[in-house]
Amino acid sequence: MAKRIDLDAPGSAFLSFWRERHLCTLTTLRANGTPHVVPVGVTYDAEARVARVITGKGTRKVAHALEGSGFVAVCQVDGRRWATLEGRATVRTDPERVADAERRYAERYARAPRPNPDRVVIEIAVDRATANVPDVA
């Protein structure tokens, strides 16, 4: 059963799940309000409450993050275990932030992302999380 996660005390299973290597989805909203869902790699910094997605600056996910409300969700699933992070997205272009996001991606996914001179990072200020992982009370 899904549980709301206390972001101040998310639990070890929830945090471990976000360190495991899983493909995720990013849901953004088109200008007309309909959802756009794409597969992505995501890293989550629980202390800062920031999820990061690296991508090219010309993608629809970047355009959607810049349009409208900017609210997005990322979700990962592994069998019956799943977790969703929600919040407002900001597109970052500065090289230091992009390099940090690439480093985090390489750490979680055990491989460096392919080179992309047009890379940006979508930073999600997480303000809500739900999950179904073993130690969620």
PDB file of C-alpha atoms in Angstrom:
ATOM      1  CA  MET A   1       0.000   0.000   0.000  1.00  0.00           C
ATOM      2  CA  ALA A   2       1.275   3.467  -0.860  1.00  0.00           C
ATOM      3  CA  LYS A   3       2.440   5.648   1.981  1.00  0.00           C
ATOM      4  CA  ARG A   4       3.250   9.331   2.145  1.00  0.00           C
ATOM      5  CA  ILE A   5       6.951   9.720   2.952  1.00  0.00           C
ATOM      6  CA  ASP A   6       8.127  12.041   5.715  1.00  0.00           C
ATOM      7  CA  LEU A   7      10.907  13.909   3.923  1.00  0.00           C
ATOM      8  CA  ASP A   8      12.528  14.708   7.284  1.00  0.00           C
ATOM      9  CA  ALA A   9      12.768  10.996   8.134  1.00  0.00           C
ATOM     10  CA  PRO A  10      12.253   9.004   4.926  1.00  0.00           C
ATOM     11  CA  GLY A  11      13.499   5.633   6.195  1.00  0.00           C
ATOM     12  CA  SER A  12      16.423   3.499   5.157  1.00  0.00           C
ATOM     13  CA  ALA A  13      14.538   1.314   2.639  1.00  0.00           C
ATOM     14  CA  PHE A  14      13.244   4.379   0.798  1.00  0.00           C
ATOM     15  CA  LEU A  15      16.743   5.918   0.637  1.00  0.00           C
ATOM     16  CA  SER A  16      18.329   2.621  -0.402  1.00  0.00           C
ATOM     17  CA  PHE A  17      15.757   2.208  -3.145  1.00  0.00           C
ATOM     18  CA  TRP A  18      16.799   5.582  -4.606  1.00  0.00           C
ATOM     19  CA  ARG A  19      20.453   4.427  -4.647  1.00  0.00           C
ATOM     20  CA  GLU A  20      19.695   1.216  -6.530  1.00  0.00           C
ATOM     21  CA  ARG A  21      20.054   1.215 -10.315  1.00  0.00           C
ATOM     22  CA  HIS A  22      16.544   1.628 -11.746  1.00  0.00           C
ATOM     23  CA  LEU A  23      15.117   3.222 -14.837  1.00  0.00           C
ATOM     24  CA  CYS A  24      12.627   5.923 -13.891  1.00  0.00           C
ATOM     25  CA  THR A  25       9.954   7.982 -15.579  1.00  0.00           C
ATOM     26  CA  LEU A  26       9.641  11.741 -15.634  1.00  0.00           C
ATOM     27  CA  THR A  27       6.169  13.204 -15.996  1.00  0.00           C
ATOM     28  CA  THR A  28       5.913  16.795 -17.173  1.00  0.00           C
ATOM     29  CA  LEU A  29       2.825  18.714 -18.211  1.00  0.00           C
ATOM     30  CA  ARG A  30       2.248  20.020 -21.697  1.00  0.00           C
ATOM     31  CA  ALA A  31       0.850  23.536 -22.140  1.00  0.00           C
ATOM     32  CA  ASN A  32      -2.643  22.032 -22.480  1.00  0.00           C
ATOM     33  CA  GLY A  33      -2.260  20.224 -19.134  1.00  0.00           C
ATOM     34  CA  THR A  34      -1.899  16.703 -20.499  1.00  0.00           C
ATOM     35  CA  PRO A  35       0.955  14.550 -19.134  1.00  0.00           C
ATOM     36  CA  HIS A  36       4.114  13.746 -21.063  1.00  0.00           C
ATOM     37  CA  VAL A  37       5.917  10.692 -19.639  1.00  0.00           C
ATOM     38  CA  VAL A  38       9.423   9.643 -20.671  1.00  0.00           C
ATOM     39  CA  PRO A  39      12.033   7.193 -19.359  1.00  0.00           C
ATOM     40  CA  VAL A  40      15.003   8.825 -17.621  1.00  0.00           C
ATOM     41  CA  GLY A  41      17.783   8.250 -15.137  1.00  0.00           C
ATOM     42  CA  VAL A  42      17.235  10.088 -11.851  1.00  0.00           C
ATOM     43  CA  THR A  43      19.411  10.804  -8.864  1.00  0.00           C
ATOM     44  CA  TYR A  44      18.021  11.876  -5.519  1.00  0.00           C
ATOM     45  CA  ASP A  45      19.772  13.906  -2.822  1.00  0.00           C
ATOM     46  CA  ALA A  46      17.518  13.379   0.207  1.00  0.00           C
ATOM     47  CA  GLU A  47      19.412  15.848   2.384  1.00  0.00           C
ATOM     48  CA  ALA A  48      18.935  18.679  -0.126  1.00  0.00           C
ATOM     49  CA  ARG A  49      15.556  17.289  -1.265  1.00  0.00           C
ATOM     50  CA  VAL A  50      16.621  17.575  -4.896  1.00  0.00           C
ATOM     51  CA  ALA A  51      16.117  15.043  -7.679  1.00  0.00           C
ATOM     52  CA  ARG A  52      18.155  15.503 -10.850  1.00  0.00           C
ATOM     53  CA  VAL A  53      17.614  14.466 -14.470  1.00  0.00           C
ATOM     54  CA  ILE A  54      20.277  15.114 -17.095  1.00  0.00           C
ATOM     55  CA  THR A  55      19.093  15.709 -20.636  1.00  0.00           C
ATOM     56  CA  GLY A  56      19.622  17.756 -23.783  1.00  0.00           C
ATOM     57  CA  LYS A  57      18.478  21.372 -23.742  1.00  0.00           C
ATOM     58  CA  GLY A  58      16.268  20.893 -26.816  1.00  0.00           C
ATOM     59  CA  THR A  59      14.088  18.119 -25.411  1.00  0.00           C
ATOM     60  CA  ARG A  60      10.345  18.316 -24.817  1.00  0.00           C
ATOM     61  CA  LYS A  61      10.870  17.572 -21.129  1.00  0.00           C
ATOM     62  CA  VAL A  62      12.964  20.740 -20.824  1.00  0.00           C
ATOM     63  CA  ALA A  63      10.390  22.772 -22.758  1.00  0.00           C
ATOM     64  CA  HIS A  64       7.591  21.465 -20.537  1.00  0.00           C
ATOM     65  CA  ALA A  65       9.582  22.169 -17.370  1.00  0.00           C
ATOM     66  CA  LEU A  66      10.005  25.765 -18.540  1.00  0.00           C
ATOM     67  CA  GLU A  67       6.340  26.199 -19.518  1.00  0.00           C
ATOM     68  CA  GLY A  68       3.369  26.479 -17.226  1.00  0.00           C
ATOM     69  CA  SER A  69       3.545  25.439 -13.579  1.00  0.00           C
ATOM     70  CA  GLY A  70       6.843  23.561 -13.762  1.00  0.00           C
ATOM     71  CA  PHE A  71       5.460  20.804 -11.533  1.00  0.00           C
ATOM     72  CA  VAL A  72       6.822  17.360 -12.368  1.00  0.00           C
ATOM     73  CA  ALA A  73       7.034  13.859 -10.930  1.00  0.00           C
ATOM     74  CA  VAL A  74       9.664  11.147 -11.179  1.00  0.00           C
ATOM     75  CA  CYS A  75       8.824   7.530 -10.427  1.00  0.00           C
ATOM     76  CA  GLN A  76      10.712   4.265 -10.288  1.00  0.00           C
ATOM     77  CA  VAL A  77       9.291   0.748 -10.076  1.00  0.00           C
ATOM     78  CA  ASP A  78      10.818  -2.603  -9.205  1.00  0.00           C
ATOM     79  CA  GLY A  79       8.188  -5.311  -8.946  1.00  0.00           C
ATOM     80  CA  ARG A  80       5.873  -4.308  -6.105  1.00  0.00           C
ATOM     81  CA  ARG A  81       8.289  -1.677  -4.813  1.00  0.00           C
ATOM     82  CA  TRP A  82       7.930   1.825  -6.180  1.00  0.00           C
ATOM     83  CA  ALA A  83       8.582   5.427  -5.212  1.00  0.00           C
ATOM     84  CA  THR A  84       7.486   8.787  -6.602  1.00  0.00           C
ATOM     85  CA  LEU A  85       9.040  12.204  -5.990  1.00  0.00           C
ATOM     86  CA  GLU A  86       7.076  15.356  -6.843  1.00  0.00           C
ATOM     87  CA  GLY A  87       8.034  19.002  -6.984  1.00  0.00           C
ATOM     88  CA  ARG A  88       8.820  22.055  -9.043  1.00  0.00           C
ATOM     89  CA  ALA A  89      11.429  21.713 -11.789  1.00  0.00           C
ATOM     90  CA  THR A  90      14.123  24.224 -12.633  1.00  0.00           C
ATOM     91  CA  VAL A  91      16.345  23.855 -15.679  1.00  0.00           C
ATOM     92  CA  ARG A  92      20.011  24.538 -14.890  1.00  0.00           C
ATOM     93  CA  THR A  93      22.614  25.235 -17.549  1.00  0.00           C
ATOM     94  CA  ASP A  94      25.673  26.291 -15.576  1.00  0.00           C
ATOM     95  CA  PRO A  95      28.615  23.908 -16.118  1.00  0.00           C
ATOM     96  CA  GLU A  96      29.227  23.237 -12.409  1.00  0.00           C
ATOM     97  CA  ARG A  97      25.676  22.054 -11.795  1.00  0.00           C
ATOM     98  CA  VAL A  98      25.644  19.978 -14.976  1.00  0.00           C
ATOM     99  CA  ALA A  99      28.977  18.359 -14.032  1.00  0.00           C
ATOM    100  CA  ASP A 100      27.679  17.609 -10.524  1.00  0.00           C
ATOM    101  CA  ALA A 101      24.546  15.989 -11.976  1.00  0.00           C
ATOM    102  CA  GLU A 102      26.669  13.938 -14.392  1.00  0.00           C
ATOM    103  CA  ARG A 103      28.864  12.753 -11.489  1.00  0.00           C
ATOM    104  CA  ARG A 104      25.796  11.740  -9.485  1.00  0.00           C
ATOM    105  CA  TYR A 105      24.372   9.916 -12.502  1.00  0.00           C
ATOM    106  CA  ALA A 106      27.645   8.030 -13.054  1.00  0.00           C
ATOM    107  CA  GLU A 107      27.685   7.022  -9.388  1.00  0.00           C
ATOM    108  CA  ARG A 108      24.123   5.699  -9.346  1.00  0.00           C
ATOM    109  CA  TYR A 109      24.126   4.053 -12.768  1.00  0.00           C
ATOM    110  CA  ALA A 110      27.749   2.801 -12.654  1.00  0.00           C
ATOM    111  CA  ARG A 111      28.610   4.418 -15.968  1.00  0.00           C
ATOM    112  CA  ALA A 112      29.324   7.890 -17.216  1.00  0.00           C
ATOM    113  CA  PRO A 113      26.611   9.491 -19.327  1.00  0.00           C
ATOM    114  CA  ARG A 114      27.393   9.743 -23.021  1.00  0.00           C
ATOM    115  CA  PRO A 115      28.988  13.059 -24.028  1.00  0.00           C
ATOM    116  CA  ASN A 116      26.483  15.790 -24.810  1.00  0.00           C
ATOM    117  CA  PRO A 117      27.647  19.390 -25.311  1.00  0.00           C
ATOM    118  CA  ASP A 118      24.009  20.564 -25.052  1.00  0.00           C
ATOM    119  CA  ARG A 119      23.403  18.879 -21.692  1.00  0.00           C
ATOM    120  CA  VAL A 120      21.377  20.601 -18.983  1.00  0.00           C
ATOM    121  CA  VAL A 121      20.059  19.346 -15.679  1.00  0.00           C
ATOM    122  CA  ILE A 122      16.471  19.429 -14.560  1.00  0.00           C
ATOM    123  CA  GLU A 123      16.548  19.942 -10.801  1.00  0.00           C
ATOM    124  CA  ILE A 124      13.378  19.018  -8.964  1.00  0.00           C
ATOM    125  CA  ALA A 125      12.789  20.650  -5.570  1.00  0.00           C
ATOM    126  CA  VAL A 126      11.060  17.677  -3.957  1.00  0.00           C
ATOM    127  CA  ASP A 127       8.160  18.646  -1.721  1.00  0.00           C
ATOM    128  CA  ARG A 128       6.201  15.379  -1.728  1.00  0.00           C
ATOM    129  CA  ALA A 129       7.052  11.704  -1.900  1.00  0.00           C
ATOM    130  CA  THR A 130       4.977   8.528  -1.866  1.00  0.00           C
ATOM    131  CA  ALA A 131       6.202   4.975  -1.967  1.00  0.00           C
ATOM    132  CA  ASN A 132       5.645   1.305  -1.399  1.00  0.00           C
ATOM    133  CA  VAL A 133       8.913   0.032   0.100  1.00  0.00           C
ATOM    134  CA  PRO A 134       9.294  -2.323   3.079  1.00  0.00           C
ATOM    135  CA  ASP A 135      10.117   0.035   5.957  1.00  0.00           C
ATOM    136  CA  VAL A 136       7.618   2.804   5.101  1.00  0.00           C
ATOM    137  CA  ALA A 137       5.371   3.162   8.130  1.00  0.00           C
TER     138      ALA A 137
END
